[in-house]
Tab-separated table of C-alpha atoms in Angstrom:
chain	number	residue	atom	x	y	z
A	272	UNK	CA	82.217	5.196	-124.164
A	273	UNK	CA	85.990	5.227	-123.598
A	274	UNK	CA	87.022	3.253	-120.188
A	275	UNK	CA	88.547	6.385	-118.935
A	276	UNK	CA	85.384	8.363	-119.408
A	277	UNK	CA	83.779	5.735	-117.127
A	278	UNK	CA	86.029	5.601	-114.601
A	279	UNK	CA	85.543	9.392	-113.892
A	280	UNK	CA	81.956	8.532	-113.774
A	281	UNK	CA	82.115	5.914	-111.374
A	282	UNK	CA	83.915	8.743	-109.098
A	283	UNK	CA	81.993	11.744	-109.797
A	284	UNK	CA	77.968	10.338	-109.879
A	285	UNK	CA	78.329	7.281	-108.598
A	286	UNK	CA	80.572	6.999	-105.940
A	287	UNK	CA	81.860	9.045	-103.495
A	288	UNK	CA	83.535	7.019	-101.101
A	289	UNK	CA	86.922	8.319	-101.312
A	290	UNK	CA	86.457	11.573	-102.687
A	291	UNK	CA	85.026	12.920	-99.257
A	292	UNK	CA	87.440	15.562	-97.620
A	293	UNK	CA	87.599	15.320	-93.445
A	294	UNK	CA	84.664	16.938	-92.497
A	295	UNK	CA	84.586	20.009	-90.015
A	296	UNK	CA	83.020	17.865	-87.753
A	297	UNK	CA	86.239	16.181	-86.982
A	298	UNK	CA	87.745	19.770	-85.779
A	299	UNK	CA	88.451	21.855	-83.589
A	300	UNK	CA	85.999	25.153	-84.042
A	301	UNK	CA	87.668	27.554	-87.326
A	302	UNK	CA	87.068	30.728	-88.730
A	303	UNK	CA	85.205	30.808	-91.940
A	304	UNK	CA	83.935	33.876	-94.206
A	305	UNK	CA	80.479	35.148	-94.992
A	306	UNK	CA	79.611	36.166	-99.273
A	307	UNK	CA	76.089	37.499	-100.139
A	308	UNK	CA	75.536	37.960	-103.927
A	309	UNK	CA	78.850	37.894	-104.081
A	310	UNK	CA	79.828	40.481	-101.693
A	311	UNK	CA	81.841	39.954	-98.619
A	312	UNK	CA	80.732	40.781	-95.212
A	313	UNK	CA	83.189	41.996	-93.355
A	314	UNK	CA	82.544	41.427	-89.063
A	315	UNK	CA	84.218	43.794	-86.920
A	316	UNK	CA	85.381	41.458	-83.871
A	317	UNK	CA	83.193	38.226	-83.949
A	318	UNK	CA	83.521	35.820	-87.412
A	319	UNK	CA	81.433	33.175	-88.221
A	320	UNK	CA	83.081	29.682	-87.422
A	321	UNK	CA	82.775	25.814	-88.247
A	322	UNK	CA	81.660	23.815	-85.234
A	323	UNK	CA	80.712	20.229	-85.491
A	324	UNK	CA	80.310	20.541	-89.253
A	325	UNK	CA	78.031	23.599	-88.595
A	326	UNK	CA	78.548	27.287	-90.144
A	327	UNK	CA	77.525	29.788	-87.292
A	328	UNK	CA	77.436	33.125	-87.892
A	329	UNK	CA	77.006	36.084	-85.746
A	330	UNK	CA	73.120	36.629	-85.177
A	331	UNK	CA	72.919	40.460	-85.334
A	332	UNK	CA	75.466	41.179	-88.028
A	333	UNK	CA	74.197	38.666	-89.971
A	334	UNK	CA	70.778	40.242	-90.504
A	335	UNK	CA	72.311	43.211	-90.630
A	336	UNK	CA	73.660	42.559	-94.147
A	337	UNK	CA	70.360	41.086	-95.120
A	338	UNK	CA	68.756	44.017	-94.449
A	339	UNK	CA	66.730	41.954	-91.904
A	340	UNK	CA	65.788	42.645	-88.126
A	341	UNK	CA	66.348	40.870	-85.206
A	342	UNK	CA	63.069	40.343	-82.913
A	343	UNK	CA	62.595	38.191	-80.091
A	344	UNK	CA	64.853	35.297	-79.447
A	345	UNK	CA	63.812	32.029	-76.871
A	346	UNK	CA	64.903	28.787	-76.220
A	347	UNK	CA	64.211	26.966	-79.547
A	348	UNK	CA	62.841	29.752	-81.594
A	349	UNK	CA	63.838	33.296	-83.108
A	350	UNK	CA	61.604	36.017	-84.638
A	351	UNK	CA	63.195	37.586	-87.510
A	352	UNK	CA	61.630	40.712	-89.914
A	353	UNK	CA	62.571	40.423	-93.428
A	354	UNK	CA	60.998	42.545	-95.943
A	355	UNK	CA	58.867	43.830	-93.142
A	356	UNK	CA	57.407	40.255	-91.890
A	357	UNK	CA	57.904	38.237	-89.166
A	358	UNK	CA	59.659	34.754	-89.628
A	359	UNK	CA	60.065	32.067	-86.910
A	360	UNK	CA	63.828	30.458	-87.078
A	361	UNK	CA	63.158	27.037	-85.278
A	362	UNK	CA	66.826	27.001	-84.101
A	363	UNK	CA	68.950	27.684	-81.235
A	364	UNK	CA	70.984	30.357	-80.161
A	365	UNK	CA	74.748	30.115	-79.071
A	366	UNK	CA	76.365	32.559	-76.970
A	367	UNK	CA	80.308	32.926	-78.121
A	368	UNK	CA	82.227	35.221	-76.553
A	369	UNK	CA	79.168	37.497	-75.146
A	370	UNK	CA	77.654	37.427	-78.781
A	371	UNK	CA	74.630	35.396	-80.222
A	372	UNK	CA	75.735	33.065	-83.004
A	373	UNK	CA	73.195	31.018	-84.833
A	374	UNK	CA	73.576	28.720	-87.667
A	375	UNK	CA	73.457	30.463	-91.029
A	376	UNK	CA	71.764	27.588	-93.206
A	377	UNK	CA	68.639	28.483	-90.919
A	378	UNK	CA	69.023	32.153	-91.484
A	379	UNK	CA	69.750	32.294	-95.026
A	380	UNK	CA	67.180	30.108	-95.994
A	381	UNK	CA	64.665	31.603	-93.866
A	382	UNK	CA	65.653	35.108	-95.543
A	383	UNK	CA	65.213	33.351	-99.227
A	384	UNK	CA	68.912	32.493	-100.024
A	385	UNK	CA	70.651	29.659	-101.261
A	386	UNK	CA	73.284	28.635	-99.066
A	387	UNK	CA	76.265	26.449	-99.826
A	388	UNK	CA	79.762	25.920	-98.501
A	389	UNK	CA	83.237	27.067	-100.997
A	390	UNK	CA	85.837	24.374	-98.848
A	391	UNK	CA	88.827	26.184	-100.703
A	392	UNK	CA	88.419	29.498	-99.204
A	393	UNK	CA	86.292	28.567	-96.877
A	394	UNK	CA	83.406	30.656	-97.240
A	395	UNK	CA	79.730	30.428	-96.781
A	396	UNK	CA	78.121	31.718	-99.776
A	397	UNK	CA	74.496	32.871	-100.159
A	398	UNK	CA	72.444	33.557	-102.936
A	399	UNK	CA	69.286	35.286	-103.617
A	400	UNK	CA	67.066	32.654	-104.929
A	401	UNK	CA	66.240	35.541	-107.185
A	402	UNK	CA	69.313	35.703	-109.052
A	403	UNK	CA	69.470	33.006	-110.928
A	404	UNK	CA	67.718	29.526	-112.281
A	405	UNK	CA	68.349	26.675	-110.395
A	406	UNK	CA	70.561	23.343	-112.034
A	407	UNK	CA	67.621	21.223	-113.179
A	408	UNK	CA	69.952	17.850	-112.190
A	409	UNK	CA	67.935	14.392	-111.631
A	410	UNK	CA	64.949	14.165	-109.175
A	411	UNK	CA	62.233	12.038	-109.090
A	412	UNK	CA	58.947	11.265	-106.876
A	413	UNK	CA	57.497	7.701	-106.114
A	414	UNK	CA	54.612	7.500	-103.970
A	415	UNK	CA	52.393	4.469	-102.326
A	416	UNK	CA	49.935	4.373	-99.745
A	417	UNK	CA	50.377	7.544	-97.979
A	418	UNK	CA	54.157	7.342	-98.048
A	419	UNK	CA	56.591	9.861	-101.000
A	420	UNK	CA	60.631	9.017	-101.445
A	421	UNK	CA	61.805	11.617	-103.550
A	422	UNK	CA	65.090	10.800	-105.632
A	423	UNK	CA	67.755	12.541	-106.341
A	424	UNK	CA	70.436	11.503	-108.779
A	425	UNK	CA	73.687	13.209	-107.216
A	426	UNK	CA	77.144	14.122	-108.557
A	427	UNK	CA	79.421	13.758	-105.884
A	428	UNK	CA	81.405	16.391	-106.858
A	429	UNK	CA	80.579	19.603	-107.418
A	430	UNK	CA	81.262	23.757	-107.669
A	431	UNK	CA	79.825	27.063	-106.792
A	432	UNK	CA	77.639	26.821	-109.922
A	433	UNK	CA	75.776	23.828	-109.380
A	434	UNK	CA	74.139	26.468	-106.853
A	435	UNK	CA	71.082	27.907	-106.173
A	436	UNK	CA	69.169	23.773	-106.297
A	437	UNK	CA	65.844	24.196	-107.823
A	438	UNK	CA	62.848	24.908	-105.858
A	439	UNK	CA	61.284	21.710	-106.222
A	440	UNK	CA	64.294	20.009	-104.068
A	441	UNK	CA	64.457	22.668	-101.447
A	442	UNK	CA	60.534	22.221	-100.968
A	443	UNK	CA	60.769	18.155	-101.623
A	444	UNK	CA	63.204	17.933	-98.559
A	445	UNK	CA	61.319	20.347	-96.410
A	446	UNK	CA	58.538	17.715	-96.208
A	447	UNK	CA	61.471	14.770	-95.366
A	448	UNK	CA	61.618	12.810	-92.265
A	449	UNK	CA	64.395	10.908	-93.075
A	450	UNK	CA	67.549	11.476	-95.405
A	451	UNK	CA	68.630	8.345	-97.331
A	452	UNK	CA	72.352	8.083	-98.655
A	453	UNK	CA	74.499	5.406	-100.029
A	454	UNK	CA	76.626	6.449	-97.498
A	455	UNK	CA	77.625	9.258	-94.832
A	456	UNK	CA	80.373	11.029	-96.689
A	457	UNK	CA	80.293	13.188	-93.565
A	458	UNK	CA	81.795	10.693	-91.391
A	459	UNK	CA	84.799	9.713	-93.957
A	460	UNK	CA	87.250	10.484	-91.383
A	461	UNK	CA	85.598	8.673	-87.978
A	462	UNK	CA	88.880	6.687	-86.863
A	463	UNK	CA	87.213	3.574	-87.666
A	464	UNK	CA	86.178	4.502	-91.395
A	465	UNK	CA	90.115	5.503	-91.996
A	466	UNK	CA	91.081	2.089	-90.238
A	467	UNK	CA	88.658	-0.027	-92.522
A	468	UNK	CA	90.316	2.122	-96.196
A	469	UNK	CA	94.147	1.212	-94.582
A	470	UNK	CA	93.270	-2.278	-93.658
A	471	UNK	CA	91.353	-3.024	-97.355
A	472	UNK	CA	93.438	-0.248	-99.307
A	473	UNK	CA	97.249	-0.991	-98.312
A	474	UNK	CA	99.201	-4.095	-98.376
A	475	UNK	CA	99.793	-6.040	-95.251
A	476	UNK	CA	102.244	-8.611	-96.578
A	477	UNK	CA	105.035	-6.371	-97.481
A	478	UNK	CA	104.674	-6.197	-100.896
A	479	UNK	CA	103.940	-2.963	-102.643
A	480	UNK	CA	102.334	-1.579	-105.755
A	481	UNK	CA	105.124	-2.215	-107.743
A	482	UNK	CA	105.044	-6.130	-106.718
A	483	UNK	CA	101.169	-6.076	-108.272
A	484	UNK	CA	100.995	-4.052	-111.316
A	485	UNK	CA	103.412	-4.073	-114.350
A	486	UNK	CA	106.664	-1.989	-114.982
A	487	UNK	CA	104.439	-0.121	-117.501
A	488	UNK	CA	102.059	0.782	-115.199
A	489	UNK	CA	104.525	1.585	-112.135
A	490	UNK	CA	106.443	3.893	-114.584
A	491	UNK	CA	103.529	5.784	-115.248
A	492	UNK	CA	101.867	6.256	-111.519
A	493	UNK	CA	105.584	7.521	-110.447
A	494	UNK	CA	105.974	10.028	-113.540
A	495	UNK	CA	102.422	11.467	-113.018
A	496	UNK	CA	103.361	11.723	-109.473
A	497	UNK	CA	106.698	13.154	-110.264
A	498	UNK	CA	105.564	15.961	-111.906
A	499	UNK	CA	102.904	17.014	-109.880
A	500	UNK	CA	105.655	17.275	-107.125
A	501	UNK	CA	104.930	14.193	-105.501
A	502	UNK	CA	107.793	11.402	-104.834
A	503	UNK	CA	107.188	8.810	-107.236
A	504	UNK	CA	107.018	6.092	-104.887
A	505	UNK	CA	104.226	8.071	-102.659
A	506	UNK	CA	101.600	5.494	-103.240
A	507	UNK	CA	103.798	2.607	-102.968
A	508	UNK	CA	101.726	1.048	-99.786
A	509	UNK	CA	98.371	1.601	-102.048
A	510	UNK	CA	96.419	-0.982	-103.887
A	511	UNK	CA	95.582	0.001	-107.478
A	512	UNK	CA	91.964	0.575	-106.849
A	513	UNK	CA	92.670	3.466	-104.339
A	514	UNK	CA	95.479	4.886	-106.735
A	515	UNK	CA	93.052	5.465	-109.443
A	516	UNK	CA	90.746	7.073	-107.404
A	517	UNK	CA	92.658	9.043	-105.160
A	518	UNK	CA	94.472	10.447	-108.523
A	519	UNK	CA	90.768	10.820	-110.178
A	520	UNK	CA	89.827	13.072	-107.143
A	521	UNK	CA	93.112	15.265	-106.928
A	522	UNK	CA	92.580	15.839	-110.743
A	523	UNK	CA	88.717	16.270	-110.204
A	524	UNK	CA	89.599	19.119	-107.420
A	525	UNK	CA	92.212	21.199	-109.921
A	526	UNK	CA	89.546	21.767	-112.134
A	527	UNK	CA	87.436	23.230	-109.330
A	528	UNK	CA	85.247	20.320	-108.104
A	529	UNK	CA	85.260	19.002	-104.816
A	530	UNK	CA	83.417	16.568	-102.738
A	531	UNK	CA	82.629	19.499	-99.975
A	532	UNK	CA	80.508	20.558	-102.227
A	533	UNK	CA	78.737	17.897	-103.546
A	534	UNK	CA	74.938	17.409	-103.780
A	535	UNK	CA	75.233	14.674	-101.585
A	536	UNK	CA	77.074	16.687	-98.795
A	537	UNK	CA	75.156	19.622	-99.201
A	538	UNK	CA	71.863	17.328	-98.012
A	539	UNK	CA	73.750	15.789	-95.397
A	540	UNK	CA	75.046	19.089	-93.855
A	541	UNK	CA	71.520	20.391	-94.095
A	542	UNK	CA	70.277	17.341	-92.378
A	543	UNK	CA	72.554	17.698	-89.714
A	544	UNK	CA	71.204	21.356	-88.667
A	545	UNK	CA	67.916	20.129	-88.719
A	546	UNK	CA	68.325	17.138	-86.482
A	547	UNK	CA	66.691	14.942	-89.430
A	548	UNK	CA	67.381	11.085	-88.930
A	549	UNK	CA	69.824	9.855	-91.956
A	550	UNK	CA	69.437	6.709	-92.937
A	551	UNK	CA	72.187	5.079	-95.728
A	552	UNK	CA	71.129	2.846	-98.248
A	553	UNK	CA	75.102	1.278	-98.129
A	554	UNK	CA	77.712	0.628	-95.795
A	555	UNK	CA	81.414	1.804	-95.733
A	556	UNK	CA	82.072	-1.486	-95.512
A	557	UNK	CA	80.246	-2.640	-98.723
A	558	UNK	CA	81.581	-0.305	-100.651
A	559	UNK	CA	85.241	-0.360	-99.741
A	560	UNK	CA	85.043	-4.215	-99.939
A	561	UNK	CA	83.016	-4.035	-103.602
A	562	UNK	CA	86.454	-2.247	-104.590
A	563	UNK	CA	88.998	-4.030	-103.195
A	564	UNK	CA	86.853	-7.507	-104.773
A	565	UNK	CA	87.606	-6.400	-108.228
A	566	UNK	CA	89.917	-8.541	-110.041
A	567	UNK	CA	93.789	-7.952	-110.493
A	568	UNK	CA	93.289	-7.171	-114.143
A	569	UNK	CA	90.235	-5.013	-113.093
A	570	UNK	CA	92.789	-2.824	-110.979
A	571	UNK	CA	95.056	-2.629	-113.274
A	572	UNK	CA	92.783	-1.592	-116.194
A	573	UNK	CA	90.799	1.451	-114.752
A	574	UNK	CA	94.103	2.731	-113.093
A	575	UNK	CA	95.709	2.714	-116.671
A	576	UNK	CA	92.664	3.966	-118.354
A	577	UNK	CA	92.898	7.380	-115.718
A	578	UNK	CA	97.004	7.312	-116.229
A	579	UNK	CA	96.610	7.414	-120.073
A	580	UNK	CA	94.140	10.340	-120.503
A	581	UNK	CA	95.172	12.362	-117.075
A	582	UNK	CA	96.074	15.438	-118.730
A	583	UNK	CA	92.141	15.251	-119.934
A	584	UNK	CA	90.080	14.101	-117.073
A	585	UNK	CA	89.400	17.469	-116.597
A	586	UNK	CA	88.092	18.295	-119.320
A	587	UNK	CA	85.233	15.720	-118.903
A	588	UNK	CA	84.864	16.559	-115.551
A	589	UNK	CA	83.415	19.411	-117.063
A	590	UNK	CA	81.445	17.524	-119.739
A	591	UNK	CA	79.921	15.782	-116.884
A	592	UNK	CA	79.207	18.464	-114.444
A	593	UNK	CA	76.998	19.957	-117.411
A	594	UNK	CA	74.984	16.582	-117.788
A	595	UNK	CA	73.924	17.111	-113.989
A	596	UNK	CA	73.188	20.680	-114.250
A	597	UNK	CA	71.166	20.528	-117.292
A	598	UNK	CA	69.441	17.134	-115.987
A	599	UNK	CA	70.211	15.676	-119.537
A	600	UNK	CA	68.680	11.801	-119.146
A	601	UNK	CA	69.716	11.215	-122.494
A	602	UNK	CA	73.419	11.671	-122.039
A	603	UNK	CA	72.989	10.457	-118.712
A	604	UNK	CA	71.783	7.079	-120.079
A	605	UNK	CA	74.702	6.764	-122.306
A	606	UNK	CA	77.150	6.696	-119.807
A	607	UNK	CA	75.239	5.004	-117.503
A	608	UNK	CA	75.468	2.543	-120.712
A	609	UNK	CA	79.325	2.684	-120.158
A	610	UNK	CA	79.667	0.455	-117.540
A	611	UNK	CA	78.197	-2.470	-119.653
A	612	UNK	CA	81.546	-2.481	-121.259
A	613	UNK	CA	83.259	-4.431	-118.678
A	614	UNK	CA	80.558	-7.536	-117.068
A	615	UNK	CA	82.617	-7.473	-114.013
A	616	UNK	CA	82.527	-3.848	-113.571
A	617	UNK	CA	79.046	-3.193	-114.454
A	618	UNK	CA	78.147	-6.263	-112.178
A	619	UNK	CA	79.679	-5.019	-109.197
A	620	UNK	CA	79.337	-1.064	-109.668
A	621	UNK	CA	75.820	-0.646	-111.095
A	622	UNK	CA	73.634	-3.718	-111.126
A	623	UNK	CA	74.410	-5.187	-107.844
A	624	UNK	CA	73.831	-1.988	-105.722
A	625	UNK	CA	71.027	-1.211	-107.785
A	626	UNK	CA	69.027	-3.791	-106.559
A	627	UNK	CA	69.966	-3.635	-102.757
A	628	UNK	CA	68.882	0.516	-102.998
A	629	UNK	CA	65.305	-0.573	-104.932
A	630	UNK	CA	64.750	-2.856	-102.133
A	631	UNK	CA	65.248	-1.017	-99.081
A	632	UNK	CA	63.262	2.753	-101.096
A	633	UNK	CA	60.481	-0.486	-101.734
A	634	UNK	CA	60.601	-1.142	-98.297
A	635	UNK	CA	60.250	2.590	-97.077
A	636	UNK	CA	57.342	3.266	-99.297
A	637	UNK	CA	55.399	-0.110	-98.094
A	638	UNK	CA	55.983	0.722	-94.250
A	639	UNK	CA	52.644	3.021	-93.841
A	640	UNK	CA	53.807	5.372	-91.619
A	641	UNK	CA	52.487	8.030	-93.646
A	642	UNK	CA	56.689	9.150	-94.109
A	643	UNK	CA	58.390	10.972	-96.793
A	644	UNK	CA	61.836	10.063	-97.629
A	645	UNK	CA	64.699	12.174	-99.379
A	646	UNK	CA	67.186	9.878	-100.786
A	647	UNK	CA	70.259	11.011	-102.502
A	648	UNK	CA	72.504	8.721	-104.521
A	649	UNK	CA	74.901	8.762	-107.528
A	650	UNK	CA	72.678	9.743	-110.580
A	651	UNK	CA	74.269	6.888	-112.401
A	652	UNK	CA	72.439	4.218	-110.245
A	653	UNK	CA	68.709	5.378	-111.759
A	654	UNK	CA	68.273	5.117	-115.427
A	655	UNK	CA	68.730	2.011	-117.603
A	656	UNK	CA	67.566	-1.871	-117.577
A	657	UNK	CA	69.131	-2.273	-114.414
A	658	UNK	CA	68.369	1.273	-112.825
A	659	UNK	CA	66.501	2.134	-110.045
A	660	UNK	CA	63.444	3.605	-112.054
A	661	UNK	CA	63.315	0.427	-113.941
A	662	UNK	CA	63.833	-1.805	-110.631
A	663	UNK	CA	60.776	0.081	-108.894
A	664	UNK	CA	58.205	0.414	-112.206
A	665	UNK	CA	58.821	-3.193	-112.535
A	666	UNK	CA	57.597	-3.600	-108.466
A	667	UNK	CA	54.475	-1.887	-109.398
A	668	UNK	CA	55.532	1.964	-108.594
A	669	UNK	CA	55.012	5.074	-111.109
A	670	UNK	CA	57.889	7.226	-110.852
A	671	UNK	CA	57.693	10.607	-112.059
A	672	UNK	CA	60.783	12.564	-113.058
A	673	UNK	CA	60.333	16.786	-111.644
């Protein structure tokens, strides 16, 4: 497996840190659009909008273009008909301007769509469930005692067509109490997150990137940079472990993957309108300081491996997106297999991690509560002799893949 190759993996299925756009939550209320089955709905005063990294949509009008009925609406509940049947929403209401708004992951879903958010155009698309089979991707079920983690092998970033999920995850994290992440890509831009990337990610001497990498190297960051319309000394202040991966995710997002899409994100947003506890299986702080501990020579050598195939990354940004979506384990496994190329990489990125997240999904299954668990992290972290699956079966667990 070619270094490059595994950089882009490290980005797009196993981490995410840096990939995460600012979340909604961090603004002020916006305007989004509504898509069913590809059609637009068009509203003729009152829009849906993004509120606290919630999609609400206008109640009536909504259902409307379902072809669904609005009953009785109370405090915490609202009686829908679809198809001639009465459906409880367990959600609230929110007058805006004199009109009901309610959010539209609870109505969609309740009406038998997929729903999932298009950050570029910032739409909220649903799908019949109907229309099409769901991406097979990476789940799994563990279960001890009374207590079920399910888990999910994400890609971190994603696109429109990763969409409609199967059933078998909807209905897996219908039953969770808790959400487990590595991290909350959600709060990527909390003022203290950004302060933590600055502090580890920039230098604070006075030196720059050009003082740490070689003339080579420089030369290369400032002509990609160049001709993307970017001064070539833009990422001057940057260490080399954030240039590689911020110019992995720009290059990741012109070929039509982003992070607001990513499985990851999608759980997290549908966490958040359900009120469900998330737990994370990482820290910000873990993983910023796993990549700022990589050697000098580290640095230098996955930022050269992106710089020398850039005009490609794409392309297996692609080749990967298709592993996920037709939950390949083989392929999977061989670029899991990647990382063992570099000790120090695989060390830090893979094996290391690996056994921190075994430990703490050990520990949730052994608490007998009687819980269920829905943990979602990068697919790369399962499969192998240092994988999660192998980590658990060797505690004593059957996992099953679904």
């Amino acid at each position: 497996m070619k270094s490059w190759r595994r950089s882009l993996l490290s980005l797009l299925i196993s981490v995410g840190l840096l990939s995460a756009a600012a979340p909604a939550a961090m603004a002020a209320p916006q305007q989004a659009a509504l898509k069913i089955n590809n059609r637009n709905v068009e509203f003729a005063m009152n829009a849906p909008i993004v509120d606290q990294g919630t999609t609400m949509v206008p109640l009536e009008a909504t259902l409307q273009a379902m072809n669904a009925e609005l009953g009785d609406v109370q405090d915490d509940a609202i009686y829908v008909v679809i198809n001639g049947k009465e459906i409880t929403l367990n959600s609230k209401t929110q007058l805006i301007n004199g009109v009901k708004y309610a959010p539209v992951r609870i109505v969609g879903e309740a009406a038998g769509y997929a729903v999932h958010w298009d950050q570029q155009s910032r739409t909220v698309i649903l799908i019949s469930k109907a229309t099409g089979q769901g991406a097979r991707g990476f789940l799994w079920e563990v279960k001890n005692n009374g207590n079920t983690a399910y888990l999910v092998g994400s890609m971190h970033f994603a696109d429109d067509s990763f969409y409609p999920l199967r059933s078998e995850y909807e209905e897996a994290f219908a039953e969770a109490d808790y959400l487990g992440v590595e991290i909350d890509v959600s709060r990527a831009a909390d003022e203290a997150n950004q302060k933590m990337i600055m502090d580890l990610g920039t230098y604070q001497d006075g030196t720059t990137l050009k003082d740490h990498v070689s003339e080579d190297t420089y030369a290369k960051v400032g002509e990609i940079l160049r001709q993307n319309g970017i001064e070539p000394n833009a990422f001057d202040v940057f260490k080399p472990w954030v240039v590689e991966l911020t110019m992995t995710s720009l290059k990741s997002m012109d070929a039509g993957y982003e992070a607001a899409a990513g499985v990851d994100l999608y759980f997290i947003q549908k966490a958040m309108e359900r009120k469900l506890p998330i737990i994370e299986l990482e820290s910000y702080a873990s993983q910023l300081s796993m990549f700022n501990g990589f050697s000098k020579e580290l640095q230098e050598k996955n930022l050269n491996a992106v710089l020398d195939h850039f005009d490609v990354l794409d392309e297996s940004v692609n080749q990967m997106a298709e592993i996920w979506k037709t939950g390949n384990d083989e392929q999977l496994l061989e670029l899991t297999n990647s990382f063992s190329e570099d000790e120090e990489y695989n060390k830090a990125m893979l094996i290391d991690r690996n056994i921190v997240m075994a430990d703490k999904v050990d520990g949730y299954l052994k608490n007998g509560k009687n819980e269920q668990y829905f943990i979602v992290v990068g697919a790369a972290h399962y499969l192998g002799e240092h994988g999660i699956i192998k980590l658990l079966e060797d505690k004593g667990y059957t996992v099953v893949r679904k």
